[in-house]
Tab-separated table of C-alpha atoms and ligand atoms in Angstrom:
chain	number	residue	atom	x	y	z
A	1	MET	CA	-0.006	0.198	-0.074
A	2	HIS	CA	1.397	3.491	-0.934
A	3	THR	CA	1.905	5.773	2.083
A	4	ALA	CA	-0.542	8.468	0.582
A	5	GLN	CA	-3.299	5.586	0.796
A	6	PHE	CA	-2.154	4.532	4.060
A	7	GLN	CA	-2.682	7.926	5.421
A	8	ALA	CA	-6.096	8.576	4.124
A	9	LEU	CA	-7.189	5.100	5.663
A	10	LEU	CA	-5.775	6.380	9.068
A	11	LEU	CA	-7.201	9.588	8.787
A	12	ALA	CA	-10.705	7.949	7.968
A	13	LEU	CA	-10.206	5.519	10.697
A	14	ILE	CA	-9.561	8.277	13.317
A	15	ALA	CA	-12.673	10.098	12.014
A	16	LEU	CA	-14.897	7.377	12.785
A	17	ILE	CA	-13.281	6.635	16.258
A	18	SER	CA	-13.960	10.323	17.257
A	19	LEU	CA	-17.553	10.335	16.055
A	20	ALA	CA	-17.879	7.155	18.158
A	21	VAL	CA	-16.550	8.395	21.157
A	22	ALA	CA	-18.482	11.529	20.955
A	23	GLY	CA	-21.424	9.318	21.449
A	24	GLN	CA	-23.321	10.219	18.328
A	25	PRO	CA	-22.334	7.309	15.821
A	26	LEU	CA	-23.367	8.610	12.558
A	27	ASN	CA	-22.390	5.007	10.653
A	28	GLN	CA	-24.673	3.777	7.857
A	29	ASP	CA	-26.257	1.305	10.821
A	30	TYR	CA	-28.426	4.022	11.871
A	31	SER	CA	-29.461	5.626	8.752
A	32	CYS	CA	-32.926	5.401	7.554
A	33	SER	CA	-33.890	4.166	3.975
A	34	LYS	CA	-36.874	6.735	4.113
A	35	LEU	CA	-38.526	8.796	6.923
A	36	LEU	CA	-42.189	8.499	8.052
A	37	LYS	CA	-43.632	12.009	7.557
A	38	ARG	CA	-45.878	12.783	10.584
A	39	MET	CA	-48.294	15.548	9.706
A	40	GLU	CA	-50.986	17.646	11.488
A	41	TRP	CA	-54.160	16.427	11.669
A	42	ARG	CA	-55.843	18.778	9.409
A	43	ALA	CA	-53.005	18.533	6.881
A	44	LEU	CA	-54.026	14.678	5.953
A	45	ASN	CA	-57.118	14.611	3.324
A	46	VAL	CA	-60.425	13.091	4.429
A	47	ARG	CA	-59.286	9.599	2.964
A	48	GLN	CA	-56.053	9.919	5.209
A	49	ARG	CA	-57.842	10.617	8.441
A	50	LYS	CA	-60.417	7.697	7.755
A	51	ASN	CA	-57.412	5.180	7.110
A	52	TYR	CA	-55.754	6.474	10.436
A	53	ILE	CA	-58.989	5.999	12.310
A	54	ALA	CA	-59.688	2.604	10.627
A	55	ALA	CA	-56.394	1.436	11.874
A	56	ILE	CA	-56.990	2.095	15.267
A	57	GLN	CA	-60.391	0.639	15.044
A	58	CYS	CA	-58.456	-2.576	13.309
A	59	LEU	CA	-56.308	-2.522	16.580
A	60	GLN	CA	-59.513	-2.326	18.711
A	61	HIS	CA	-60.550	-5.648	17.345
A	62	GLN	CA	-57.419	-7.667	17.200
A	63	VAL	CA	-57.310	-10.184	20.208
A	64	ALA	CA	-54.463	-8.753	23.017
A	65	THR	CA	-51.238	-10.410	23.111
A	66	SER	CA	-49.821	-8.970	26.196
A	67	SER	CA	-50.238	-10.612	29.488
A	68	PHE	CA	-51.559	-7.548	31.578
A	69	VAL	CA	-54.561	-8.158	33.728
A	70	GLY	CA	-57.854	-7.414	31.938
A	71	VAL	CA	-56.799	-6.569	28.427
A	72	LYS	CA	-58.985	-7.804	25.415
A	73	THR	CA	-57.565	-6.098	22.481
A	74	ARG	CA	-54.255	-4.796	20.852
A	75	PHE	CA	-55.523	-1.520	21.505
A	76	ASP	CA	-55.905	-2.462	25.403
A	77	ASP	CA	-52.128	-3.758	25.372
A	78	PHE	CA	-50.841	-0.224	24.995
A	79	GLN	CA	-53.052	1.211	27.202
A	80	ALA	CA	-52.123	-1.467	29.873
A	81	LEU	CA	-48.547	-0.869	29.287
A	82	HIS	CA	-49.167	2.802	29.824
A	83	ILE	CA	-51.279	2.081	33.183
A	84	HIS	CA	-48.513	-0.533	34.104
A	85	LEU	CA	-45.630	1.875	33.895
A	86	ALA	CA	-47.289	5.174	34.560
A	87	ASP	CA	-45.675	5.865	37.992
A	88	GLN	CA	-42.292	5.104	36.487
A	89	VAL	CA	-42.485	7.560	33.206
A	90	HIS	CA	-44.045	10.599	34.436
A	91	PHE	CA	-42.491	13.649	36.325
A	92	VAL	CA	-38.800	12.124	35.662
A	93	GLY	CA	-35.990	12.859	33.174
A	94	HIS	CA	-37.285	10.071	30.743
A	95	PHE	CA	-40.702	11.316	30.473
A	96	LEU	CA	-40.162	12.594	27.053
A	97	PRO	CA	-37.870	9.789	25.707
A	98	TRP	CA	-40.336	7.200	26.950
A	99	HIS	CA	-43.400	8.706	25.317
A	100	ARG	CA	-41.300	9.241	22.003
A	101	ARG	CA	-40.599	5.390	22.137
A	102	PHE	CA	-44.332	4.545	23.237
A	103	VAL	CA	-45.861	6.519	20.366
A	104	GLY	CA	-43.240	5.109	18.026
A	105	VAL	CA	-44.143	1.344	19.032
A	106	PHE	CA	-47.951	2.182	18.563
A	107	GLU	CA	-47.546	3.613	15.199
A	108	GLN	CA	-45.157	0.370	14.164
A	109	ALA	CA	-48.215	-1.806	15.424
A	110	LEU	CA	-50.793	0.290	13.244
A	111	ARG	CA	-48.338	-0.265	10.243
A	112	ASP	CA	-47.366	-3.860	10.857
A	113	GLU	CA	-50.515	-5.307	12.133
A	114	CYS	CA	-53.329	-3.181	10.578
A	115	GLY	CA	-52.076	-2.267	7.112
A	116	TYR	CA	-51.779	1.138	7.808
A	117	THR	CA	-49.445	3.082	5.142
A	118	GLY	CA	-49.307	6.443	6.939
A	119	ALA	CA	-47.486	7.801	9.643
A	120	GLN	CA	-48.666	8.874	13.357
A	121	PRO	CA	-50.569	12.260	12.770
A	122	TYR	CA	-50.267	14.803	15.622
A	123	TRP	CA	-52.709	17.424	16.912
A	124	ASP	CA	-51.478	21.151	17.116
A	125	TRP	CA	-54.161	22.238	19.595
A	126	THR	CA	-52.739	25.975	19.306
A	127	LYS	CA	-54.811	26.123	16.158
A	128	ASP	CA	-58.012	25.112	18.189
A	129	ALA	CA	-57.372	26.941	21.530
A	130	SER	CA	-58.291	30.534	20.900
A	131	ASP	CA	-61.878	30.072	22.131
A	132	ALA	CA	-64.206	27.234	23.285
A	133	THR	CA	-66.335	27.464	20.236
A	134	ARG	CA	-63.500	27.176	17.905
A	135	PHE	CA	-61.988	24.455	19.878
A	136	GLN	CA	-65.112	22.177	19.835
A	137	SER	CA	-65.646	22.652	16.070
A	138	SER	CA	-61.821	21.547	15.358
A	139	PRO	CA	-61.920	18.948	12.574
A	140	VAL	CA	-60.249	16.434	15.474
A	141	PHE	CA	-63.648	16.227	16.890
A	142	ASP	CA	-65.419	15.683	13.624
A	143	SER	CA	-67.938	12.985	13.742
A	144	HIS	CA	-67.222	11.478	10.256
A	145	ALA	CA	-63.502	12.169	9.682
A	146	GLY	CA	-62.312	12.749	13.368
A	147	PHE	CA	-62.428	11.295	16.812
A	148	GLY	CA	-66.022	12.412	17.596
A	149	GLY	CA	-67.203	14.892	19.808
A	150	LEU	CA	-66.452	16.268	22.898
A	151	ARG	CA	-69.945	16.216	24.398
A	152	GLY	CA	-70.866	12.968	26.411
A	153	ASP	CA	-74.634	11.526	26.369
A	154	ALA	CA	-76.413	11.366	29.624
A	155	ASN	CA	-73.795	8.968	30.965
A	156	GLY	CA	-70.940	10.934	29.819
A	157	CYS	CA	-69.951	8.560	26.796
A	158	VAL	CA	-68.867	10.040	23.627
A	159	ALA	CA	-72.067	10.441	21.820
A	160	ASN	CA	-70.774	10.569	18.097
A	161	GLY	CA	-67.987	9.381	15.653
A	162	PRO	CA	-66.273	6.047	15.215
A	163	PHE	CA	-65.530	5.343	18.941
A	164	ARG	CA	-68.994	5.895	20.030
A	165	ASN	CA	-69.710	2.143	20.660
A	166	TYR	CA	-66.361	0.897	21.767
A	167	THR	CA	-66.032	-0.715	25.129
A	168	LEU	CA	-62.935	0.132	26.902
A	169	SER	CA	-61.787	-2.672	29.142
A	170	LEU	CA	-59.279	-0.954	31.275
A	171	GLY	CA	-59.836	2.420	33.429
A	172	ILE	CA	-60.516	4.946	34.352
A	173	GLY	CA	-57.394	4.974	36.393
A	174	GLN	CA	-55.718	1.589	37.215
A	175	VAL	CA	-58.952	-0.559	37.243
A	176	VAL	CA	-60.337	-3.238	35.128
A	177	ASN	CA	-63.893	-2.186	34.135
A	178	ASP	CA	-65.977	-2.515	31.152
A	179	HIS	CA	-67.040	1.196	30.178
A	180	CYS	CA	-67.613	3.683	27.158
A	181	LEU	CA	-65.099	6.187	26.019
A	182	THR	CA	-66.045	9.285	28.086
A	183	ARG	CA	-64.876	13.057	27.564
A	184	ASN	CA	-65.815	16.129	29.609
A	185	PHE	CA	-64.647	19.306	27.964
A	186	ARG	CA	-62.786	21.835	30.294
A	187	LYS	CA	-62.591	25.111	28.571
A	188	ASP	CA	-61.023	26.578	31.560
A	189	VAL	CA	-57.526	25.206	30.651
A	190	LEU	CA	-57.695	26.450	26.640
A	191	PRO	CA	-55.567	29.506	27.805
A	192	PHE	CA	-52.599	26.877	28.837
A	193	LEU	CA	-52.842	25.694	25.064
A	194	THR	CA	-51.883	28.814	23.133
A	195	MET	CA	-48.828	29.739	21.017
A	196	MET	CA	-47.775	31.821	23.965
A	197	GLN	CA	-47.516	28.615	26.138
A	198	VAL	CA	-45.665	26.705	23.605
A	199	ALA	CA	-43.169	29.726	23.087
A	200	ASN	CA	-42.671	29.801	26.853
A	201	THR	CA	-41.888	26.405	26.819
A	202	THR	CA	-39.186	26.144	23.791
A	203	LYS	CA	-37.534	29.425	25.087
A	204	GLN	CA	-36.376	27.254	28.122
A	205	PRO	CA	-32.418	26.923	27.999
A	206	THR	CA	-31.936	23.513	29.298
A	207	PHE	CA	-33.553	20.019	28.793
A	208	GLU	CA	-34.611	19.939	32.559
A	209	GLN	CA	-36.323	23.496	32.387
A	210	PHE	CA	-37.909	22.479	29.249
A	211	ARG	CA	-39.201	19.156	30.419
A	212	THR	CA	-40.592	20.613	33.689
A	213	GLU	CA	-42.222	23.559	31.647
A	214	LEU	CA	-43.683	21.118	29.088
A	215	GLU	CA	-44.953	18.364	31.618
A	216	GLY	CA	-46.644	20.174	34.480
A	217	ASP	CA	-47.845	18.793	37.638
A	218	PRO	CA	-51.737	18.443	38.314
A	219	ALA	CA	-50.866	20.370	41.677
A	220	SER	CA	-49.522	23.413	40.044
A	221	THR	CA	-50.416	25.772	37.320
A	222	PRO	CA	-51.399	23.448	34.056
A	223	LYS	CA	-48.707	23.204	31.376
A	224	ILE	CA	-49.159	22.193	27.735
A	225	HIS	CA	-48.872	18.409	28.611
A	226	ASP	CA	-51.534	17.900	31.426
A	227	SER	CA	-53.914	20.643	29.665
A	228	GLY	CA	-53.939	18.726	26.459
A	229	HIS	CA	-55.306	15.878	28.630
A	230	LEU	CA	-57.252	17.963	30.888
A	231	VAL	CA	-59.165	19.766	28.209
A	232	ILE	CA	-60.626	16.625	26.888
A	233	GLY	CA	-61.634	15.375	30.263
A	234	GLY	CA	-62.911	11.803	30.980
A	235	ASP	CA	-60.543	8.958	30.013
A	236	MET	CA	-57.769	11.360	28.464
A	237	SER	CA	-57.430	13.147	31.797
A	238	ASP	CA	-56.235	10.217	33.729
A	239	LEU	CA	-52.343	9.922	34.398
A	240	TYR	CA	-52.761	5.997	33.995
A	241	SER	CA	-55.409	5.145	31.444
A	242	SER	CA	-55.585	8.297	29.188
A	243	PRO	CA	-54.358	6.210	26.077
A	244	GLY	CA	-57.627	4.717	26.208
A	245	ASP	CA	-58.515	7.681	24.144
A	246	PRO	CA	-56.976	7.578	20.725
A	247	LEU	CA	-56.538	11.407	21.098
A	248	PHE	CA	-53.596	10.381	23.402
A	249	TYR	CA	-51.387	9.532	20.524
A	250	LEU	CA	-52.170	12.739	18.592
A	251	HIS	CA	-51.455	14.918	21.735
A	252	HIS	CA	-48.313	12.681	22.568
A	253	ALA	CA	-46.980	12.986	19.191
A	254	ASN	CA	-47.395	16.905	19.136
A	255	LEU	CA	-45.394	17.251	22.480
A	256	ASP	CA	-42.664	14.954	20.823
A	257	ARG	CA	-42.945	17.549	17.858
A	258	ILE	CA	-42.360	20.319	20.160
A	259	TRP	CA	-39.494	18.558	21.831
A	260	TRP	CA	-37.954	17.864	18.447
A	261	LEU	CA	-38.295	21.645	17.774
A	262	TRP	CA	-36.389	22.341	20.924
A	263	GLN	CA	-33.743	19.961	20.162
A	264	GLN	CA	-33.456	21.410	16.695
A	265	GLU	CA	-33.216	24.798	17.813
A	266	ASP	CA	-29.551	24.386	19.079
A	267	ALA	CA	-28.714	20.791	17.938
A	268	SER	CA	-25.047	20.846	18.734
A	269	LYS	CA	-25.922	21.427	22.282
A	270	ARG	CA	-29.664	19.800	22.701
A	271	LEU	CA	-29.821	16.738	20.179
A	272	TYR	CA	-28.528	14.580	22.967
A	273	GLN	CA	-29.176	16.478	25.886
A	274	ILE	CA	-30.802	14.595	28.613
A	275	SER	CA	-31.290	15.037	32.375
A	276	GLY	CA	-33.403	15.044	35.463
A	277	ARG	CA	-34.267	12.199	38.087
A	278	SER	CA	-35.041	8.854	37.130
A	279	THR	CA	-37.385	7.939	39.831
A	280	VAL	CA	-40.565	9.945	41.540
A	281	GLU	CA	-39.309	8.777	44.758
A	282	PRO	CA	-36.020	9.440	46.329
A	283	PRO	CA	-33.385	8.310	46.589
A	284	TYR	CA	-32.976	10.512	43.289
A	285	LYS	CA	-30.525	9.239	40.809
A	286	ASN	CA	-30.321	11.119	37.397
A	287	VAL	CA	-31.077	9.629	34.117
A	288	THR	CA	-28.280	9.362	31.277
A	289	LEU	CA	-28.141	8.460	27.745
A	290	ASP	CA	-27.764	4.943	28.633
A	291	PHE	CA	-31.069	4.785	30.676
A	292	PRO	CA	-33.486	1.909	29.414
A	293	LEU	CA	-36.602	2.658	28.124
A	294	ASP	CA	-38.836	-0.241	29.213
A	295	MET	CA	-41.742	-1.520	26.855
A	296	VAL	CA	-42.338	-4.645	28.831
A	297	ASP	CA	-43.275	-7.118	26.089
A	298	GLU	CA	-44.557	-4.744	23.611
A	299	ALA	CA	-40.999	-3.805	22.211
A	300	GLU	CA	-37.328	-4.100	22.746
A	301	VAL	CA	-35.571	-2.157	25.191
A	302	LEU	CA	-33.940	0.906	23.525
A	303	ARG	CA	-31.806	3.299	25.679
A	304	ILE	CA	-32.608	6.987	25.685
A	305	LYS	CA	-29.650	7.897	23.278
A	306	ASP	CA	-31.233	5.514	20.689
A	307	VAL	CA	-34.552	7.613	20.639
A	308	MET	CA	-32.704	11.232	20.839
A	309	ASP	CA	-32.571	11.785	16.897
A	310	ILE	CA	-35.797	10.882	15.244
A	311	ARG	CA	-34.206	10.811	11.793
A	312	ARG	CA	-32.137	7.539	12.898
A	313	ARG	CA	-32.845	4.022	13.053
A	314	PRO	CA	-35.359	2.566	14.452
A	315	LEU	CA	-37.192	5.755	14.583
A	316	CYS	CA	-37.361	7.207	11.232
A	317	TYR	CA	-39.692	9.684	11.207
A	318	GLU	CA	-39.940	13.752	10.708
A	319	TYR	CA	-42.587	16.194	11.598
A	320	ILE	CA	-43.829	18.371	8.689
B	401	NAG	C1	-74.075	2.180	18.869
B	401	NAG	O1	-74.866	2.240	20.017
B	401	NAG	C2	-76.347	2.585	19.776
B	401	NAG	C3	-76.960	2.371	21.118
B	401	NAG	O2	-76.247	2.415	22.144
B	401	NAG	C4	-77.169	2.176	18.780
B	401	NAG	O3	-78.277	2.655	18.683
B	401	NAG	C5	-76.139	2.325	17.553
B	401	NAG	O4	-76.746	1.721	16.263
B	401	NAG	C6	-74.794	1.830	17.569
B	401	NAG	N1	-74.195	2.324	16.468
B	401	NAG	C7	-73.323	1.579	15.816
B	401	NAG	C8	-72.428	2.187	14.526
B	401	NAG	O5	-73.210	0.248	15.935
B	402	NAG	C1	-43.091	30.873	31.379
B	402	NAG	O1	-42.256	30.064	31.977
B	402	NAG	C2	-41.609	30.300	33.332
B	402	NAG	C3	-40.353	29.456	33.548
B	402	NAG	O2	-39.080	29.925	33.209
B	402	NAG	C4	-42.729	30.289	34.608
B	402	NAG	O3	-42.102	30.682	35.661
B	402	NAG	C5	-43.726	31.200	33.931
B	402	NAG	O4	-44.874	31.083	34.699
B	402	NAG	C6	-44.135	31.008	32.559
B	402	NAG	N1	-45.080	31.867	31.807
B	402	NAG	C7	-46.384	31.395	31.645
B	402	NAG	C8	-47.280	32.739	31.150
B	402	NAG	O5	-46.851	30.361	31.712
B	403	NAG	C1	-28.257	14.964	39.529
B	403	NAG	O1	-28.191	16.233	38.899
B	403	NAG	C2	-28.431	17.396	39.752
B	403	NAG	C3	-28.420	18.642	38.941
B	403	NAG	O2	-27.376	18.435	37.894
B	403	NAG	C4	-27.203	17.184	41.002
B	403	NAG	O3	-27.724	18.326	41.729
B	403	NAG	C5	-27.384	16.138	41.956
B	403	NAG	O4	-26.305	15.942	42.533
B	403	NAG	C6	-27.586	14.622	40.855
B	403	NAG	N1	-27.612	13.685	41.586
B	403	NAG	C7	-26.999	12.622	41.525
B	403	NAG	C8	-27.512	11.505	42.224
B	403	NAG	O5	-25.926	12.412	40.677
B	404	CU	CU1	-47.979	9.118	29.898
């Protein structure tokens, strides 16, 4: 081998090694052959909206495969996983990474098990939050090409739309209990779902400040995460069983998008920035990029570092 060739090889090797050491391996193993385009609900055409809803209804009719108590359908499996881990994945440093992974695994199930060819849509509630009338007439709550209305019937059951007659087996809370999907519009939290609130969240300089400003805590002022749950009410507003309302996945995709926007705003510092306690109860330890994201039997364990960049395998999606 010529000296020049050898030097070039050596330089290439050194470059590869330094990338790996920096913790952001950009080698081919992680590159995606294509990125799924996650879009806002109203950017989908009516056929695409109906395809997404049909895929959810498909999961609601597939037999459960998890071993959680009380599950009947594949849709229940995901709700049960969230109920099971809720005390470990909220108000902690891995809140956002865990939910990023959770929504991604759900999206994968829609595609692999229900023939869905689209991506997980998101719901940008800032487009609806200016007043109660506008909010209630959002395309998201449409009874034909949406998730049905916010008004319940006499029993609080969602009175129209595709999920009107669906029986949930789990919730509300940690109980096993057949019940209809319930909602109970709370217009008092609309002011916490505005562009101003999103801006106040994304302007936070560190991950820890960003996460706490985003997530909220029911005991203090509502933040964008809990407000998106509370505004719908019913099943959606429960810390444990909220994925019983399909809107959970659109709300969390939107929070994931807001996190991605924050990461992208100063990517050299933020793409791999993580911090925060790893448990709700003391003794506190801090999460690191190697912290495992438990999906029980639903998917393999990834580490936080594996989900920090949504354009890398196994995530492979983008927000448009
Ligand atoms: C839903 O249930 C109601 C009664 O609870 C019934 O009248 C209606 O036909 C059902 N709709 C569908 C689409 O099954
Ligand atoms: C904006 O964020 C800060 C935290 O940096 C918080 O103290 C403040 O209450 C927020 N403002 C609004 C209007 O929510
Ligand atoms: C966790 O991080 C905080 C802030 O960065 C620090 O004050 C604390 O000592 C750390 N705790 C542990 C157990 O390392
Ligand atoms: Cu959650």
